[in-house]
Short mmCIF file of C-alpha atoms in Angstrom, two decimals:
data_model
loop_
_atom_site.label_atom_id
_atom_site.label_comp_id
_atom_site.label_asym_id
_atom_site.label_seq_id
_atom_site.Cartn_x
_atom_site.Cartn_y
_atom_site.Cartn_z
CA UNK A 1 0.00 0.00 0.00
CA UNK A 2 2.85 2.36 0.88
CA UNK A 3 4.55 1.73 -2.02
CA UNK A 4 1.43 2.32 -4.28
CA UNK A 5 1.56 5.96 -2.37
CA UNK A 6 4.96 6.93 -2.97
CA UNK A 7 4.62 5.84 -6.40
CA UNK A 8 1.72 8.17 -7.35
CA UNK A 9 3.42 10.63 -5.27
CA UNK A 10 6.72 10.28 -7.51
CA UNK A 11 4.07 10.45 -10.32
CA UNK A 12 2.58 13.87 -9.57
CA UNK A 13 6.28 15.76 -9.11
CA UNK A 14 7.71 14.09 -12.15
CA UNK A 15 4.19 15.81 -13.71
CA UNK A 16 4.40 18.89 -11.63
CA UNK A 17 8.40 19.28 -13.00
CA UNK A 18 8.07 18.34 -16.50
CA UNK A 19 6.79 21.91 -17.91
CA UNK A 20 10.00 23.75 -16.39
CA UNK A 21 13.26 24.20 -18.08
CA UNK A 22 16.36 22.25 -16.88
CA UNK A 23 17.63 24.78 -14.79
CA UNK A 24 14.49 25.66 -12.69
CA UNK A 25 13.69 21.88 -12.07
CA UNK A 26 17.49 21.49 -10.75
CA UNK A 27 16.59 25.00 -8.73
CA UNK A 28 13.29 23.17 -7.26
CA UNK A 29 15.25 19.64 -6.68
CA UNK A 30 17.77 21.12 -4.55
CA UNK A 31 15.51 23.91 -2.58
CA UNK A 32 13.69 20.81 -2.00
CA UNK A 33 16.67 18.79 -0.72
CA UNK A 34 17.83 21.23 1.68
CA UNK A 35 14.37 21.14 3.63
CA UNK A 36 14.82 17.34 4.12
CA UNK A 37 16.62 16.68 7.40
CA UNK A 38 18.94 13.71 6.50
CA UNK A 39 20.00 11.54 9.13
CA UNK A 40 23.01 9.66 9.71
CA UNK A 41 21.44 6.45 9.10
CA UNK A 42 23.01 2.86 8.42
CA UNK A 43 25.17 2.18 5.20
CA UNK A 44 24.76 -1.39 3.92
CA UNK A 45 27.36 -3.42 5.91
CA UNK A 46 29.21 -0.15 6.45
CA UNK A 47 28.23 0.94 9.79
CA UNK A 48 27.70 -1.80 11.82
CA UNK A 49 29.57 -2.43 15.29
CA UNK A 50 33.16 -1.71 14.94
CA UNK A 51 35.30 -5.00 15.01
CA UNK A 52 37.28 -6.53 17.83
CA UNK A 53 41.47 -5.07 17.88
CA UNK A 54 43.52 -8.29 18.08
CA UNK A 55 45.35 -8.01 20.71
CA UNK A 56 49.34 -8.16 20.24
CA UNK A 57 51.00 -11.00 21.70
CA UNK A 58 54.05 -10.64 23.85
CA UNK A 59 57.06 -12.21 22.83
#
């Protein structure tokens, strides 16, 4: 159901962009961008728990 949403959502801004020029649609993309809060978030595989240090043996 959720995906159904964003779709049509995707849909209507893809409509809503397609009469401006190249230049205004990159002007509305990134005003748009910069109201997002981004989080930190999890990479894939990247930011997971931080492995063990081997220990150095003495000699």
């Amino acid at each position: 159901m959720i995906q159904k949403k964003t779709l049509a959502a995707l849909e209507k801004v893809i409509m809503a962009l397609a009469p401006l020029d190249p230049e205004s649609r990159r002007q509305v993309v990134e005003a748009t961008h910069n109201l997002i809060e981004i989080g930190m978030g999890r990479r894939q595989g990247q930011d997971g728990k931080p492995a063990k240090k081997k220990s150095k043996s003495k000699r």
